Structure formats: C-alpha cells, structure tokens
Coordinates of C-alpha atoms and ligand atoms in Angstrom, one line a residue:
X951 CA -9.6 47.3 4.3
X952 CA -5.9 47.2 5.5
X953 CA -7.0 46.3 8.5
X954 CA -8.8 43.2 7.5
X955 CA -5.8 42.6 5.1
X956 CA -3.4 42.7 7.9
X957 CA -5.7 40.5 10.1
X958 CA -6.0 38.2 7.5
X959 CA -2.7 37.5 7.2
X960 CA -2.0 37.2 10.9
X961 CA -5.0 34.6 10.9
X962 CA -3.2 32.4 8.1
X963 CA 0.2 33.2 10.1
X964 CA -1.4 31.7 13.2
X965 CA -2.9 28.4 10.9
X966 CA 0.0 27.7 9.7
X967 CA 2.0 27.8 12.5
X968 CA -0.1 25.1 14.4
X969 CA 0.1 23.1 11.2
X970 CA 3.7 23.3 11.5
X971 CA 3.4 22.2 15.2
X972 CA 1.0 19.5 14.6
X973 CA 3.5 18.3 11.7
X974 CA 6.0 18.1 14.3
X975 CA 4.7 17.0 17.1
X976 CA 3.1 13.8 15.2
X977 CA 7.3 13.3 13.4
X978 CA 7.8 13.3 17.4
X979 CA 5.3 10.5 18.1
X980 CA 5.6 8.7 15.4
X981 CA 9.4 7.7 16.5
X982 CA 8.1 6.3 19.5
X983 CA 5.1 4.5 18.3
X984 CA 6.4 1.0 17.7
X985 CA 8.2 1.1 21.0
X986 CA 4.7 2.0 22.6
X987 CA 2.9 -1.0 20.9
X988 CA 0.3 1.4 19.1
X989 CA 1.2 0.3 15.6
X990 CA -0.5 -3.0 14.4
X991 CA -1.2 -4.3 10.7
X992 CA -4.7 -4.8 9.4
X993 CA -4.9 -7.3 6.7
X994 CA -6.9 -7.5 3.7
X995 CA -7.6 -10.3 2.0
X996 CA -6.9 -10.7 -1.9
X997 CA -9.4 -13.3 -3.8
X998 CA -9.2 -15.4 -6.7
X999 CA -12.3 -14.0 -8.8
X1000 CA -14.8 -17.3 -9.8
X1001 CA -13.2 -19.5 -7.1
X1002 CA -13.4 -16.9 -4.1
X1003 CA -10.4 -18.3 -2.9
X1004 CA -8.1 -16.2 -1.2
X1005 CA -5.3 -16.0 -2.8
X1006 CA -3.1 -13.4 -0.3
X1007 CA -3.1 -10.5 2.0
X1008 CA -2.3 -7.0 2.3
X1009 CA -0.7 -5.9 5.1
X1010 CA -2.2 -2.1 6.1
X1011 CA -0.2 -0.3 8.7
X1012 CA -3.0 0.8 11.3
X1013 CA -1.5 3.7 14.5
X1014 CA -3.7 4.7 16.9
X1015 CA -1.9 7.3 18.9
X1016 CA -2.4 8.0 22.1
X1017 CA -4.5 11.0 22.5
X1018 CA -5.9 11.3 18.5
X1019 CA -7.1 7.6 18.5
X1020 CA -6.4 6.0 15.3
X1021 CA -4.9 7.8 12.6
X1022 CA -4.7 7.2 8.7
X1023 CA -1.8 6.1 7.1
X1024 CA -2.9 8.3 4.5
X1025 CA -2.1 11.3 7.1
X1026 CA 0.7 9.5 9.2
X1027 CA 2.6 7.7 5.8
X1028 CA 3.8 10.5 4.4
X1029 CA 5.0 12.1 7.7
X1030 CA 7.1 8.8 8.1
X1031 CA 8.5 9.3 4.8
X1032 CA 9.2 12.9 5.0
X1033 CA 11.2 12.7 8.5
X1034 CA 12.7 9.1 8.0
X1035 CA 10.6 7.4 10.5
X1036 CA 9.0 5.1 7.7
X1037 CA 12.7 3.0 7.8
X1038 CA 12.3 2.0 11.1
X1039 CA 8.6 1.6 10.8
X1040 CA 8.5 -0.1 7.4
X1041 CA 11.1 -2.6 8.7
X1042 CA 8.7 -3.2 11.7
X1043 CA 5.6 -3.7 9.0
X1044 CA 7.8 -6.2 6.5
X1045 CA 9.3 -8.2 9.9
X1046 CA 5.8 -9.0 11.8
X1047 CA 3.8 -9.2 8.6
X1048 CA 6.1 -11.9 7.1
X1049 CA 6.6 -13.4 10.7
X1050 CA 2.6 -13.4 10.5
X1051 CA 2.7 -15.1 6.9
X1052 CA 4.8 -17.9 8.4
X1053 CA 2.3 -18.7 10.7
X1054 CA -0.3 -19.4 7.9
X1055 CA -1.0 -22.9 7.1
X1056 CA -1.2 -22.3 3.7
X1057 CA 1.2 -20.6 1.4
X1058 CA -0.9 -17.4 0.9
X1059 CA 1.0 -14.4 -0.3
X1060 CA 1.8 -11.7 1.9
X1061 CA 1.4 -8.2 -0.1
X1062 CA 3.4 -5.5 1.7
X1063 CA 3.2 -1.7 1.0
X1064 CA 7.2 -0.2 0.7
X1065 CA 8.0 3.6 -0.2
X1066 CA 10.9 5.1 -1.9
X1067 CA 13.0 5.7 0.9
X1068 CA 12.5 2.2 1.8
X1069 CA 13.7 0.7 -1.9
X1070 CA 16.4 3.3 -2.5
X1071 CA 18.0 2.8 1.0
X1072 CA 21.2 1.1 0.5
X1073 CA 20.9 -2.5 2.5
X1074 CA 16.8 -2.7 1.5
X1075 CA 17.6 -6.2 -0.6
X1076 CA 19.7 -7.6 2.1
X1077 CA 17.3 -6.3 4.6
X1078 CA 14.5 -8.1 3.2
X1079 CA 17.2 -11.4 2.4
X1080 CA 17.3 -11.3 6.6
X1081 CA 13.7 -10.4 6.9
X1082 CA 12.9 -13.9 5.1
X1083 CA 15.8 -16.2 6.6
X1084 CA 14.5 -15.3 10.2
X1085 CA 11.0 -15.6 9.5
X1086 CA 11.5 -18.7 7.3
X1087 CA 9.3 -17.6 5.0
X1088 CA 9.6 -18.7 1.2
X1089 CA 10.5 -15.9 -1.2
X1090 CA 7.6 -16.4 -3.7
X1091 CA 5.3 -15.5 -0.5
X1092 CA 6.1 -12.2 -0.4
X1093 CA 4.7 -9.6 -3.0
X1094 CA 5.9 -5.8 -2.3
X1095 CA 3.6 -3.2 -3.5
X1096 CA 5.6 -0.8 -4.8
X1097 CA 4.2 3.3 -6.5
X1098 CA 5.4 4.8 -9.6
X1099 CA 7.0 7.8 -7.7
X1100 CA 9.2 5.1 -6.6
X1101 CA 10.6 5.1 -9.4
X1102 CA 11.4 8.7 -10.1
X1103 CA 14.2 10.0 -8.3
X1104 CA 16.5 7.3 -9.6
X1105 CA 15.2 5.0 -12.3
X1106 CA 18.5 2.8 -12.4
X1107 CA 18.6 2.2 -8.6
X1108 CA 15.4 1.5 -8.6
X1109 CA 15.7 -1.1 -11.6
X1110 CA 18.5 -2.6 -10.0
X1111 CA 17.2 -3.0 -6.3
X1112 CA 14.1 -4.4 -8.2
X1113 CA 16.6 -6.6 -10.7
X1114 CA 17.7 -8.0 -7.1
X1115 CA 14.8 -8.6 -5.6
X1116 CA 13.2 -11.0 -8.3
X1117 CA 16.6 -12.7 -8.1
X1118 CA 15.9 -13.7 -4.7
X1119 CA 12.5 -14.8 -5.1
X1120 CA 10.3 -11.7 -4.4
X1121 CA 7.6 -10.7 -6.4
X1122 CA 7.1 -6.8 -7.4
X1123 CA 3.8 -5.9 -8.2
X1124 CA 2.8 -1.8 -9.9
X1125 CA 0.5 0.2 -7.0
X1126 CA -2.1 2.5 -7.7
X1127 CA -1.6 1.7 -11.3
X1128 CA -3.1 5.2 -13.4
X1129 CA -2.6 7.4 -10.8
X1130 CA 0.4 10.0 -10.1
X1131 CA 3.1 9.6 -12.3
X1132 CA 2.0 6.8 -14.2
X1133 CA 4.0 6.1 -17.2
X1134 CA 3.3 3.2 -19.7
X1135 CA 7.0 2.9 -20.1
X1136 CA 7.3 1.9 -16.1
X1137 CA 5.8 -1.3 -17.0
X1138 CA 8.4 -2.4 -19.6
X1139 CA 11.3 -0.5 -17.9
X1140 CA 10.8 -2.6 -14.9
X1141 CA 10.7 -5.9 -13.9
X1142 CA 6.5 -5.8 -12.9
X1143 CA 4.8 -9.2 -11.9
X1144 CA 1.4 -7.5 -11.5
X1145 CA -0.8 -4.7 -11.8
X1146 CA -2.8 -3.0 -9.0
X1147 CA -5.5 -0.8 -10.3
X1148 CA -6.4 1.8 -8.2
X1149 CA -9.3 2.3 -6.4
X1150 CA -10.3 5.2 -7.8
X1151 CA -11.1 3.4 -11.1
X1152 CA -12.8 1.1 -9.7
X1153 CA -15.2 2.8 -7.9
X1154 CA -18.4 2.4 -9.7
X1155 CA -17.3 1.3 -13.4
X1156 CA -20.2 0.0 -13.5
X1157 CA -21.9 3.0 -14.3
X1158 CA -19.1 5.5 -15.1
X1159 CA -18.2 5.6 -18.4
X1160 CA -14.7 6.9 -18.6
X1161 CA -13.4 4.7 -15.5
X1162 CA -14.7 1.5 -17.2
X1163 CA -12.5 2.3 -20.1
X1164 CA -10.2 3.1 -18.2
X1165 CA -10.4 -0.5 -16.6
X1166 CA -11.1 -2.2 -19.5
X1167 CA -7.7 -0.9 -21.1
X1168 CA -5.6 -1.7 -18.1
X1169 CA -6.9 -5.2 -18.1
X1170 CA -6.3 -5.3 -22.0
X1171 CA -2.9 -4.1 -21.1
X1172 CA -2.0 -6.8 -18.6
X1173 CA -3.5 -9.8 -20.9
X1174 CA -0.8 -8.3 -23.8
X1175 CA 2.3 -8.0 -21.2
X1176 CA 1.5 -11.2 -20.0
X1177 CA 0.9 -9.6 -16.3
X1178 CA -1.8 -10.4 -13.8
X1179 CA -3.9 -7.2 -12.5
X1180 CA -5.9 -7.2 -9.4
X1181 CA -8.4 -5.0 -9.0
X1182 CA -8.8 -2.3 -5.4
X1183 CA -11.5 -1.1 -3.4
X1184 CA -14.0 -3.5 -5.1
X1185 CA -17.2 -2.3 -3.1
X1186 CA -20.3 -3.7 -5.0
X1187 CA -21.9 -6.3 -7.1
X1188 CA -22.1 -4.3 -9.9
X1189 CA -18.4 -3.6 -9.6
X1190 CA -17.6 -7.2 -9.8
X1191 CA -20.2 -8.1 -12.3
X1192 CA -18.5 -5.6 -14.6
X1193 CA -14.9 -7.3 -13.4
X1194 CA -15.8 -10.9 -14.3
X1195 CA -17.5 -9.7 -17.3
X1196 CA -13.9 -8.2 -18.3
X1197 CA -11.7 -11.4 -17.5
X1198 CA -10.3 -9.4 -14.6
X1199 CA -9.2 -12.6 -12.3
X1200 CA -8.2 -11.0 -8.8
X1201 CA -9.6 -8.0 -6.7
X1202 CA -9.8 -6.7 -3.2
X1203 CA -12.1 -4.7 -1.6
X1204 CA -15.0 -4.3 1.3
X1205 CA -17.5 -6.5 -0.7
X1206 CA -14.8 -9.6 0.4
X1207 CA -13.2 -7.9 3.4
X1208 CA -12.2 -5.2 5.1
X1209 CA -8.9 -4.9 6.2
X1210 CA -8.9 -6.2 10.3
X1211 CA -6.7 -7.9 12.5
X1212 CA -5.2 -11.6 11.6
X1213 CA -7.6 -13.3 14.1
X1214 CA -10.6 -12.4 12.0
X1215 CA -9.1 -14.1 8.8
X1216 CA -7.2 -17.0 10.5
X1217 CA -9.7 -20.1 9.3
X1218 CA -10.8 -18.3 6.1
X1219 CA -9.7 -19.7 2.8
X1220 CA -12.9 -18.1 0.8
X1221 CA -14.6 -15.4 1.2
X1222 CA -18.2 -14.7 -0.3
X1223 CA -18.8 -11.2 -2.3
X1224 CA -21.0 -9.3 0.3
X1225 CA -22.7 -5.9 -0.6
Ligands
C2E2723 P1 -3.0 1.6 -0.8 O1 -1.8 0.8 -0.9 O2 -3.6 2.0 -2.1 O3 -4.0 0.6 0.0 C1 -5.4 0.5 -0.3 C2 -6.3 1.4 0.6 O4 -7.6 1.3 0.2 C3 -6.2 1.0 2.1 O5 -6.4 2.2 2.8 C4 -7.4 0.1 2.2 O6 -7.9 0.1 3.6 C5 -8.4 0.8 1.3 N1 -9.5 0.0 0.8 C6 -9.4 -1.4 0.5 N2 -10.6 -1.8 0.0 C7 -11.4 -0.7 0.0 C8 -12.8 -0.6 -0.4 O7 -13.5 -1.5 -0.9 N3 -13.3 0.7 -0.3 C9 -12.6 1.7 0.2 N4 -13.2 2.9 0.4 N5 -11.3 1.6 0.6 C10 -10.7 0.4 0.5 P2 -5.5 2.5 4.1 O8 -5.4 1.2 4.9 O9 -6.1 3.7 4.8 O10 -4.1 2.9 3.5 C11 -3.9 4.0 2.8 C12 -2.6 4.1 2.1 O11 -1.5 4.1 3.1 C13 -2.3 2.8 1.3 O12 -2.9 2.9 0.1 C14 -0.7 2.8 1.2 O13 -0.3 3.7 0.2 C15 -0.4 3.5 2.6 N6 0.1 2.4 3.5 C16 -0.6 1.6 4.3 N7 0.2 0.8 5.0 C17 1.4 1.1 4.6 C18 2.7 0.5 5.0 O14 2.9 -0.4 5.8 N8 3.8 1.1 4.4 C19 3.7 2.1 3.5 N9 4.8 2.6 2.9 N10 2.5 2.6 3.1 C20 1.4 2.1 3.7
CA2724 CA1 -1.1 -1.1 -1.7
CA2725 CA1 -4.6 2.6 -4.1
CA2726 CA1 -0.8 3.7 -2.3

C-alpha cells in the first residue's frame, strides 16, 4: 500500500542516515587513534615450506577503538583510504613495523600492507628512503604488499614509484593475486618480485576442484616468470599436503600462526604446521 511504500522508504531514509553517521563518526576516530595508542600491529609469520623456517612477517594493522573494541581492518582500511587517514596511519604501520624488524636478530623480512593513496602520494619513495635510514634497517628486509587496484588509477606512476623502489633495495610483491582487477598483464607490466595468492583460493583446494586449478595455474605461472608465490590463509593439512604436492615453496596461514603481537613470535625461527 502507499502507506507501507512511504514507510518503507522513511525506514531506509533513517538506515542510511546512521550509516552515514557511523561512517563519519569512525573517519572522526580514526584521526585520533594513533595519538590514543589504540592502534598496534599483529604479525604473521611467513614459512619456508619443507624447512618450516620462517622466512618473514606480515605486519596486520589491529585498532581497537574505544567503545566498539577491536575493529577489522577490513571495515576501518577502507575508511582510512576514503578520508585520507590511511597516510598518516600507514606511515605509523611502515615506521614501527620496520623499527620492529630492526630489532630482530635475524634478517627476517618485514611484509607491509600499502594502499594506493599511499604509493601514488608524491614523497612515498623518499618516505620509505627515511623510514629505512632511521630505522637502520636494510632495504632487502622490507617487502611491501601492494593490490592490483593500485595500479589502476595511474599505471605509469605507479610503474615509476615501483621502478624506484626496487632501485633502492625494496622488494614489491602482487597481493591478493586473482582477485579484483587482476590482470595477467600487471605481472609483466610491473616490476613483481612475488606472488601472493589469495586466500580465497586457498581455502580448501584440497577438495575444490576449480580453486585447485586455479592454484595449480598460479604456481605454474610463477615457476615460468621466474617469481616466487606464497600461498594465504593456509588453514589445514590437507591444504598444505596439496601445496607441497604442487612445488608451492612459501605460505602463511593459522595452521603456522596467527597473526599476534611481536612478543609471541620473538624466539621462534620455525614453526610446526598445526591443524
Ligand atoms: P590481506 O593483506 O589479504 O591480509 C591477509 C588477511 O587474512 C589478514 O586479515 C589475516 O589476518 C588473514 N589471515 C591470515 N591467515 C589466515 C587463515 O589461515 N585463515 C583466515 N581465515 N584468515 C587468515 P586482517 O588482518 O583482518 O586484514 C584484512 C585486510 O586489511 C588485509 O588483507 C589488508 O588488505 C588490510 N590491511 C591490514 N593491515 C593493513 C595495513 O597496515 N595497511 C593497509 N593498507 N591495509 C592493511
Ligand atoms: Ca597482505
Ligand atoms: Ca588476501
Ligand atoms: Ca588485501
């Protein structure tokens, strides 16, 4: 009826006014967050597959806001990125997770999450140049994780921020390979030094039959380019059992780690596959 119809409407009116709200309440929060302490970064540890050795980490932005208790980054990320707030926050992510990678006894990689506003900013390679001269930390430590959507908006910035990077030492590698606007021209376009596949194919390829082709042909891909591939969100035996079985040589996931705080990872240099 027109009454319902009108109701309706107001009801949607209403939802997506508090959405709007909440939106902007949480932009609000977020540009106080670092100077409230309630960001930290979980890290994640990356293993060699057949040695167990860890090879790096991921660093994984972790806010837990004052009233809401921790948020995702899937929720809060693209908030960041939408009202600017991921420059200043990324910047805080890159400085205390390379600060952290100093620290390390060993020369573990530090893997480091960084979105297009980050990349296509105009002082982001000398940024990262000061990042690494203050931390003294190596170069070759540091991988940045970067999406295809990075890409997108401008292709030849992007190449030549990348082009710049690898000049100074930093390694660039292809996240959430398969997803989004994935493009098998990205990978010879730009200067890749490894693949990430996502989670999402990784999730039981053991027994689902398009994702393990899926797999299979990424890791078929990487052994032609000549690029390394790591594996995400590796949960299970049979996951891995599938992985090894396909020559796939690194992967990350719950069945070695979750991500946690530093403290938890500090003596570890392998870690056993545990279902
Ligand atoms: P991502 O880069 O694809 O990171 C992998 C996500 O998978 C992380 O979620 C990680 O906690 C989760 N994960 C790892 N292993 C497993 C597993 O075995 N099973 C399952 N179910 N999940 C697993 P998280 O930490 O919630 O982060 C979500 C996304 O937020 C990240 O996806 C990344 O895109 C973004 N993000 C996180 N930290 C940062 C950051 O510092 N900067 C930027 N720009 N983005 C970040
Ligand atoms: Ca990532
Ligand atoms: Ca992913
Ligand atoms: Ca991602």
């Amino acid at each position: 009826s027109k009454t319902e119809g009108r109701s309706t409407y107001r009801f949607f009116e209403a939802a997506m006014g508090e959405e709007v709200r909440d939106r902007r309440i949480l932009e609000h929060d977020l540009r106080h967050a670092i100077a409230n302490g309630e960001m930290s970064i979980a890290y994640q540890p990356q293993t060699h597959l057949g040695s167990n050795e860890v090879t790096g980490f991921e660093a994984l932005l972790r806010w837990k806001h004052p009233a809401r208790g921790d948020m995702s980054p899937a929720i809060f990320i693209p908030i960041a990125e939408e009202s600017g707030a991921i420059l200043a926050i990324g910047e805080w992510v890159m400085r205390t997770a390379c600060h952290e990678a100093a620290s390390w006894g060993r020369p573990l990689k530090i893997a480091i999450n960084v979105s297009a506003l980050q990349l296509n900013s105009p002082d982001f390679v000398s940024l990262v140049r000061e990042i690494l001269d203050q931390a003294k930390l190596d170069p070759s430590r540091l991988e940045l994780e970067i999406t295809e959507s990075v890409l997108i908006r401008d292709p030849d910035r992007a190449l030549q921020t990348l082009t710049l990077l690898k000049a100074i030492g930093v390694s660039i590698a292809m996240d959430d390979f398969g997803t989004g606007y994935s493009s098998l021209s990205n990978l010879r376009n730009f200067p890749f030094d490894k693949i990430k596949i996502d989670r999402s194919f990784v999730r039981s390829i053991d027994v689902n039959m398009p994702a393990a082709a899926i797999v299979r042909a990424v890791l078929g891909l990487g052994r032609g380019l000549g690029l390394p591939v790591i594996a995400e969100g590796v949960e299970t035996s049979g996951e891995l059992a599938f992985l090894n079985a396909e020559g796939c040589k690194e992967a990350q996931g719950y069945l070695f780690g979750r991500p946690a705080p530093i403290e938890v990872f500090r003596a570890v240099t392998h870690v056993e596959a545990v279902a």
